[in-house]
mmCIF file of C-alpha atoms in Angstrom:
data_model
loop_
_atom_site.group_PDB
_atom_site.id
_atom_site.type_symbol
_atom_site.label_atom_id
_atom_site.label_comp_id
_atom_site.label_asym_id
_atom_site.label_seq_id
_atom_site.Cartn_x
_atom_site.Cartn_y
_atom_site.Cartn_z
ATOM 1 C CA GLY H 1 91.070 102.728 114.213
ATOM 2 C CA PHE H 2 87.326 102.270 113.909
ATOM 3 C CA ASP H 3 86.447 100.228 116.996
ATOM 4 C CA GLY H 4 87.552 99.599 120.556
ATOM 5 C CA PRO H 5 88.383 101.790 123.532
ATOM 6 C CA ALA H 6 89.061 105.491 123.116
ATOM 7 C CA PRO H 7 92.778 106.316 122.843
ATOM 8 C CA SER H 8 94.513 108.225 125.591
ATOM 9 C CA GLY H 9 95.460 111.821 124.862
ATOM 10 C CA GLU H 10 99.092 110.879 124.482
ATOM 11 C CA LEU H 11 98.437 107.978 122.099
ATOM 12 C CA LEU H 12 96.020 110.067 120.048
ATOM 13 C CA THR H 13 98.749 112.685 119.687
ATOM 14 C CA ARG H 14 101.388 110.104 118.777
ATOM 15 C CA TRP H 15 99.254 108.481 116.102
ATOM 16 C CA VAL H 16 98.394 111.847 114.583
ATOM 17 C CA GLN H 17 102.108 112.666 114.533
ATOM 18 C CA ASN H 18 102.593 109.419 112.625
ATOM 19 C CA GLY H 19 99.483 109.698 110.451
ATOM 20 C CA ILE H 20 100.346 113.109 109.005
ATOM 21 C CA PHE H 21 102.989 111.429 106.841
ATOM 22 C CA TYR H 22 100.552 108.985 105.230
ATOM 23 C CA PRO H 23 99.298 109.997 101.776
ATOM 24 C CA ARG H 24 95.732 109.497 103.001
ATOM 25 C CA PHE H 25 95.140 110.515 106.601
ATOM 26 C CA SER H 26 91.889 111.083 108.451
ATOM 27 C CA ILE H 27 90.718 110.847 112.056
ATOM 28 C CA HIS H 28 87.319 109.258 112.640
ATOM 29 C CA SER H 29 86.277 106.354 114.808
ATOM 30 C CA TYR H 30 83.469 105.310 117.083
ATOM 31 C CA ASN H 31 84.704 104.092 120.459
ATOM 32 C CA THR H 32 83.115 101.503 122.749
ATOM 33 C CA ASP H 33 82.448 104.189 125.381
ATOM 34 C CA GLY H 34 80.276 106.088 122.883
ATOM 35 C CA SER H 35 82.845 108.810 122.214
ATOM 36 C CA VAL H 36 84.119 109.815 118.775
ATOM 37 C CA THR H 37 87.831 110.330 118.220
ATOM 38 C CA GLU H 38 88.491 113.917 117.094
ATOM 39 C CA PRO H 39 91.594 116.167 117.140
ATOM 40 C CA MET H 40 90.058 118.256 119.949
ATOM 41 C CA MET H 41 89.163 115.226 122.077
ATOM 42 C CA TYR H 42 91.691 116.198 124.769
ATOM 43 C CA GLU H 43 92.069 119.944 125.203
ATOM 44 C CA GLU H 44 95.573 119.748 126.690
ATOM 45 C CA TYR H 45 96.843 117.769 123.690
ATOM 46 C CA THR H 46 95.098 119.779 120.981
ATOM 47 C CA PRO H 47 98.016 122.223 120.430
ATOM 48 C CA TYR H 48 100.388 119.346 119.613
ATOM 49 C CA ILE H 49 97.867 117.786 117.233
ATOM 50 C CA ARG H 50 97.264 121.160 115.576
ATOM 51 C CA ASP H 51 101.006 121.693 115.090
ATOM 52 C CA ALA H 52 101.372 118.265 113.473
ATOM 53 C CA ILE H 53 98.494 118.824 111.045
ATOM 54 C CA LYS H 54 99.819 122.270 110.100
ATOM 55 C CA PHE H 55 103.187 120.712 109.356
ATOM 56 C CA ARG H 56 101.433 118.238 107.050
ATOM 57 C CA TYR H 57 100.012 121.196 105.127
ATOM 58 C CA GLN H 58 103.498 122.608 104.700
ATOM 59 C CA LEU H 59 104.560 119.298 103.132
ATOM 60 C CA VAL H 60 101.806 119.456 100.500
ATOM 61 C CA PRO H 61 104.205 120.557 97.690
ATOM 62 C CA TYR H 62 106.411 117.547 98.439
ATOM 63 C CA TYR H 63 103.478 115.139 98.547
ATOM 64 C CA TYR H 64 101.869 116.503 95.391
ATOM 65 C CA SER H 65 105.146 116.080 93.540
ATOM 66 C CA LEU H 66 105.558 112.540 94.891
ATOM 67 C CA MET H 67 101.962 111.773 93.943
ATOM 68 C CA LYS H 68 102.728 112.735 90.362
ATOM 69 C CA LYS H 69 105.821 110.538 90.384
ATOM 70 C CA ALA H 70 103.754 107.641 91.725
ATOM 71 C CA ASN H 71 101.253 108.227 88.930
ATOM 72 C CA GLU H 72 103.999 108.138 86.311
ATOM 73 C CA ASP H 73 106.176 105.247 87.442
ATOM 74 C CA GLY H 74 104.346 103.525 90.285
ATOM 75 C CA LEU H 75 106.960 104.348 92.928
ATOM 76 C CA PRO H 76 105.128 104.605 96.266
ATOM 77 C CA ILE H 77 105.193 107.752 98.354
ATOM 78 C CA LEU H 78 105.666 105.898 101.637
ATOM 79 C CA ARG H 79 108.523 103.429 101.372
ATOM 80 C CA PRO H 80 109.682 100.692 103.741
ATOM 81 C CA MET H 81 113.326 100.989 104.707
ATOM 82 C CA MET H 82 114.297 97.749 102.979
ATOM 83 C CA MET H 83 113.020 99.185 99.708
ATOM 84 C CA GLU H 84 115.424 102.116 99.853
ATOM 85 C CA TYR H 85 118.573 100.671 101.425
ATOM 86 C CA GLU H 86 120.692 97.539 101.100
ATOM 87 C CA ASP H 87 121.228 97.001 104.802
ATOM 88 C CA ILE H 88 120.373 93.686 106.449
ATOM 89 C CA GLN H 89 119.871 95.492 109.778
ATOM 90 C CA LEU H 90 116.653 96.931 108.355
ATOM 91 C CA ILE H 91 114.943 93.620 107.658
ATOM 92 C CA ASN H 92 112.883 93.780 110.853
ATOM 93 C CA ASN H 93 112.713 97.558 111.089
ATOM 94 C CA PHE H 94 109.037 98.517 111.149
ATOM 95 C CA ASP H 95 109.244 101.706 113.233
ATOM 96 C CA GLU H 96 110.841 103.828 110.523
ATOM 97 C CA TYR H 97 109.981 104.624 106.923
ATOM 98 C CA MET H 98 110.875 106.973 104.104
ATOM 99 C CA VAL H 99 108.653 109.633 102.585
ATOM 100 C CA GLY H 100 110.047 109.889 99.077
ATOM 101 C CA ASP H 101 113.791 109.421 99.010
ATOM 102 C CA SER H 102 114.651 112.423 101.213
ATOM 103 C CA LEU H 103 112.718 112.274 104.484
ATOM 104 C CA LEU H 104 113.226 109.518 107.078
ATOM 105 C CA VAL H 105 110.420 109.352 109.639
ATOM 106 C CA ALA H 106 110.877 107.606 112.993
ATOM 107 C CA PRO H 107 107.675 108.398 114.927
ATOM 108 C CA VAL H 108 107.204 107.877 118.639
ATOM 109 C CA LEU H 109 104.345 105.361 118.919
ATOM 110 C CA LYS H 110 104.261 104.319 122.573
ATOM 111 C CA GLU H 111 103.147 106.004 125.743
ATOM 112 C CA ASN H 112 105.582 107.415 128.290
ATOM 113 C CA GLU H 113 108.601 107.264 125.985
ATOM 114 C CA THR H 114 111.402 109.705 126.805
ATOM 115 C CA LYS H 115 114.042 108.097 124.566
ATOM 116 C CA LYS H 116 113.728 107.035 120.936
ATOM 117 C CA LYS H 117 116.160 104.558 119.416
ATOM 118 C CA ILE H 118 116.612 105.066 115.689
ATOM 119 C CA TYR H 119 118.736 103.038 113.293
ATOM 120 C CA LEU H 120 120.157 105.004 110.378
ATOM 121 C CA PRO H 121 120.997 102.915 107.279
ATOM 122 C CA LYS H 122 124.628 102.304 106.429
ATOM 123 C CA GLY H 123 126.297 103.905 103.435
ATOM 124 C CA TYR H 124 124.701 107.323 103.898
ATOM 125 C CA THR H 125 124.994 110.386 106.067
ATOM 126 C CA PHE H 126 121.829 111.692 107.707
ATOM 127 C CA TYR H 127 120.952 115.058 109.200
ATOM 128 C CA ASP H 128 118.539 115.862 111.991
ATOM 129 C CA PHE H 129 115.658 117.742 110.363
ATOM 130 C CA TYR H 130 115.478 120.325 113.130
ATOM 131 C CA ASN H 131 119.092 121.249 113.836
ATOM 132 C CA TYR H 132 120.966 119.599 110.910
ATOM 133 C CA LYS H 133 123.239 117.668 113.237
ATOM 134 C CA GLU H 134 125.132 115.123 111.168
ATOM 135 C CA TYR H 135 124.945 111.373 111.803
ATOM 136 C CA GLU H 136 126.859 108.576 110.114
ATOM 137 C CA GLY H 137 124.679 105.748 108.843
ATOM 138 C CA GLY H 138 125.050 102.154 109.991
ATOM 139 C CA LYS H 139 124.586 103.109 113.624
ATOM 140 C CA GLU H 140 121.808 103.480 116.148
ATOM 141 C CA VAL H 141 121.154 106.900 117.632
ATOM 142 C CA VAL H 142 119.134 107.679 120.731
ATOM 143 C CA LEU H 143 117.171 110.922 120.919
ATOM 144 C CA ASP H 144 115.487 112.551 123.884
ATOM 145 C CA VAL H 145 111.778 112.941 123.102
ATOM 146 C CA ASP H 146 108.773 114.646 124.634
ATOM 147 C CA ILE H 147 105.151 115.018 123.565
ATOM 148 C CA LYS H 148 106.113 117.525 120.848
ATOM 149 C CA SER H 149 108.752 115.298 119.282
ATOM 150 C CA ILE H 150 108.445 113.906 115.750
ATOM 151 C CA PRO H 151 111.921 112.511 114.954
ATOM 152 C CA LEU H 152 112.843 113.255 111.335
ATOM 153 C CA PHE H 153 116.051 112.955 109.344
ATOM 154 C CA LEU H 154 117.170 114.150 105.936
ATOM 155 C CA LYS H 155 119.338 111.882 103.819
ATOM 156 C CA GLU H 156 122.402 113.307 102.106
ATOM 157 C CA GLY H 157 121.380 114.618 98.690
ATOM 158 C CA SER H 158 117.944 115.649 99.943
ATOM 159 C CA ILE H 159 115.900 118.213 98.044
ATOM 160 C CA LEU H 160 112.804 118.847 100.155
ATOM 161 C CA PRO H 161 110.234 121.543 99.286
ATOM 162 C CA ILE H 162 108.419 123.074 102.253
ATOM 163 C CA GLY H 163 105.526 125.476 101.700
ATOM 164 C CA ASN H 164 104.537 128.536 103.684
ATOM 165 C CA LYS H 165 102.068 127.922 106.500
ATOM 166 C CA ILE H 166 98.455 127.493 105.395
ATOM 167 C CA ASN H 167 95.231 126.447 107.105
ATOM 168 C CA SER H 168 93.434 124.898 104.123
ATOM 169 C CA ILE H 169 94.614 123.362 100.868
ATOM 170 C CA HIS H 170 91.280 124.334 99.308
ATOM 171 C CA TYR H 171 91.261 128.037 100.121
ATOM 172 C CA ASP H 172 94.867 129.032 100.832
ATOM 173 C CA ILE H 173 97.612 129.389 98.235
ATOM 174 C CA ILE H 174 101.189 128.280 98.697
ATOM 175 C CA GLU H 175 103.084 131.305 97.418
ATOM 176 C CA GLU H 176 106.491 130.593 98.915
ATOM 177 C CA LEU H 177 108.609 127.467 98.756
ATOM 178 C CA THR H 178 111.694 126.711 100.786
ATOM 179 C CA TYR H 179 113.880 124.024 99.286
ATOM 180 C CA ILE H 180 115.933 122.383 102.029
ATOM 181 C CA MET H 181 118.998 120.987 100.280
ATOM 182 C CA ILE H 182 121.835 118.797 101.488
ATOM 183 C CA PRO H 183 124.397 118.546 98.693
ATOM 184 C CA SER H 184 126.053 115.251 97.841
ATOM 185 C CA LYS H 185 127.708 114.184 94.601
ATOM 186 C CA LYS H 186 124.485 114.424 92.595
ATOM 187 C CA SER H 187 120.776 114.256 93.336
ATOM 188 C CA GLU H 188 117.552 115.224 91.594
ATOM 189 C CA PHE H 189 113.969 116.101 92.449
ATOM 190 C CA THR H 190 111.042 117.058 90.229
ATOM 191 C CA TYR H 191 108.634 119.592 91.677
ATOM 192 C CA TYR H 192 105.160 119.366 90.147
ATOM 193 C CA GLU H 193 102.232 121.759 90.136
ATOM 194 C CA ASP H 194 98.918 122.097 88.290
ATOM 195 C CA ASP H 195 95.510 123.623 89.028
ATOM 196 C CA GLY H 196 94.586 120.681 91.259
ATOM 197 C CA ILE H 197 91.049 120.560 89.883
ATOM 198 C CA THR H 198 90.792 119.877 86.167
ATOM 199 C CA ASN H 199 92.395 117.458 83.716
ATOM 200 C CA ASN H 200 94.042 120.309 81.819
ATOM 201 C CA TYR H 201 97.430 118.896 82.796
ATOM 202 C CA LEU H 202 96.851 116.228 80.155
ATOM 203 C CA ASN H 203 97.186 119.000 77.566
ATOM 204 C CA GLY H 204 100.430 120.387 78.987
ATOM 205 C CA ASP H 205 98.857 122.797 81.484
ATOM 206 C CA TYR H 206 101.200 121.865 84.309
ATOM 207 C CA TYR H 207 104.462 123.125 85.730
ATOM 208 C CA LYS H 208 107.528 121.019 86.452
ATOM 209 C CA GLN H 209 110.858 122.019 87.915
ATOM 210 C CA LEU H 210 113.595 119.439 87.441
ATOM 211 C CA ILE H 211 116.093 120.343 90.146
ATOM 212 C CA THR H 212 119.597 118.923 89.978
ATOM 213 C CA LEU H 213 121.935 119.376 92.927
ATOM 214 C CA THR H 214 125.625 118.568 92.485
ATOM 215 C CA LYS H 215 128.677 118.976 94.665
ATOM 216 C CA ASP H 216 132.362 118.852 93.828
ATOM 217 C CA SER H 217 134.677 121.719 94.742
ATOM 218 C CA ASP H 218 131.610 123.984 94.398
ATOM 219 C CA ILE H 219 127.846 123.406 94.635
ATOM 220 C CA THR H 220 125.570 123.778 91.626
ATOM 221 C CA ILE H 221 121.768 124.038 91.627
ATOM 222 C CA SER H 222 120.269 123.661 88.170
ATOM 223 C CA ILE H 223 116.566 124.121 87.444
ATOM 224 C CA LYS H 224 114.908 123.156 84.168
ATOM 225 C CA SER H 225 111.259 124.173 83.778
ATOM 226 C CA LYS H 226 108.580 122.497 81.685
ATOM 227 C CA GLY H 227 104.883 123.049 81.023
ATOM 228 C CA SER H 228 102.557 125.961 80.310
ATOM 229 C CA TYR H 229 100.956 126.295 83.757
ATOM 230 C CA GLN H 230 101.786 129.502 85.591
ATOM 231 C CA SER H 231 103.051 128.476 89.034
ATOM 232 C CA LYS H 232 101.308 130.016 92.039
ATOM 233 C CA VAL H 233 104.663 130.090 93.836
ATOM 234 C CA LYS H 234 105.990 133.651 93.793
ATOM 235 C CA ASN H 235 109.096 133.293 95.917
ATOM 236 C CA ILE H 236 111.612 130.474 96.314
ATOM 237 C CA ILE H 237 114.162 130.194 99.099
ATOM 238 C CA PHE H 238 117.042 127.795 98.625
ATOM 239 C CA LYS H 239 118.216 126.681 102.062
ATOM 240 C CA VAL H 240 121.456 124.811 101.495
ATOM 241 C CA ILE H 241 123.145 123.038 104.407
ATOM 242 C CA ALA H 242 126.821 123.620 103.660
ATOM 243 C CA ASP H 243 129.892 125.625 104.668
ATOM 244 C CA LYS H 244 129.920 129.364 104.117
ATOM 245 C CA PRO H 245 130.869 130.128 100.482
ATOM 246 C CA ASN H 246 132.955 132.950 99.083
ATOM 247 C CA ARG H 247 130.238 134.036 96.674
ATOM 248 C CA VAL H 248 127.052 132.914 94.933
ATOM 249 C CA LEU H 249 126.255 133.306 91.232
ATOM 250 C CA LEU H 250 122.805 133.261 89.639
ATOM 251 C CA ASP H 251 123.140 132.700 85.899
ATOM 252 C CA ASN H 252 126.756 133.904 86.168
ATOM 253 C CA LYS H 253 125.828 137.119 88.000
ATOM 254 C CA GLU H 254 126.899 137.533 91.608
ATOM 255 C CA ILE H 255 124.018 137.821 94.066
ATOM 256 C CA GLU H 256 123.620 138.366 97.777
ATOM 257 C CA PHE H 257 123.078 135.516 100.191
ATOM 258 C CA VAL H 258 122.648 135.027 103.925
ATOM 259 C CA TYR H 259 124.637 132.512 105.951
ATOM 260 C CA LYS H 260 123.160 131.486 109.290
ATOM 261 C CA ASP H 261 123.257 128.356 111.475
ATOM 262 C CA SER H 262 125.294 126.389 108.909
ATOM 263 C CA CYS H 263 122.788 127.209 106.152
ATOM 264 C CA ILE H 264 123.102 129.253 102.974
ATOM 265 C CA PHE H 265 119.895 131.179 102.216
ATOM 266 C CA ILE H 266 119.279 132.336 98.652
ATOM 267 C CA ASP H 267 116.067 134.166 97.713
ATOM 268 C CA TYR H 268 114.718 133.923 94.172
ATOM 269 C CA GLN H 269 111.582 135.388 92.595
ATOM 270 C CA ASN H 270 110.012 132.523 90.704
ATOM 271 C CA SER H 271 109.676 133.141 86.977
ATOM 272 C CA ASN H 272 109.034 129.662 85.519
ATOM 273 C CA LYS H 273 112.371 129.948 83.740
ATOM 274 C CA ASP H 274 115.485 127.808 83.704
ATOM 275 C CA LEU H 275 118.261 128.946 85.998
ATOM 276 C CA GLU H 276 121.585 127.909 87.463
ATOM 277 C CA ILE H 277 122.998 128.826 90.838
ATOM 278 C CA LYS H 278 126.650 128.291 91.641
ATOM 279 C CA ILE H 279 127.837 128.352 95.237
ATOM 280 C CA MET H 280 131.533 129.105 94.975
ATOM 281 C CA TYR H 281 134.302 128.211 97.423
#
């Protein structure tokens, strides 16, 4: 806010942990006691605020792609739950929201909370972002929370790009992407990249990856590339939450993979080319 008493250290932390998911987020206010709200206002809480802001930077590839989608079809980046789900239980749900159609955010907004009640919409399966524990929709879950907690869930079918850690979007380059994927029958996501400065994208100087994720007896990841811009991303990691497969094929050639903590890890050197990965069972 811009006026009133200074927030406590805990509330400042909680509202930063919420604010990092807003397309526009800044911290600046003048308080009635003459202080100015800044991330380093309370030394003991600064590490938690720093961690939250760094996580926002890792989400930049997701947000930039969603920003392009909003530019093209007007679909907002931040979405109220009733916009995404046909579930009457959500009509008065104001403590949760979606970022795109993959990430459900349920921030802790009050002081001294040790439990967070979260309602997951019916008709879908959701996965805890941190440990991939599976939850059936249509039910309320209760999570233990502390000052570090930012409750997040991935919806089935999610395709979420996470960048490598950076300290500045102006001076650092995101050279590695990790796509967190939760296969369902079929889902799609379009990753978008351009130089971030000029209007050259209007002349085709952009890069798009249309990613299609399908699941039947096997899992298929299909990527179709478009545009003349040379992506700055050098390495892509596909992190697929699924059972351990028998083998993995990249363009019909068997490749190595790692299976750990219920996740399939597939490394790929980005080449701006179309490709198909089959996870075989």
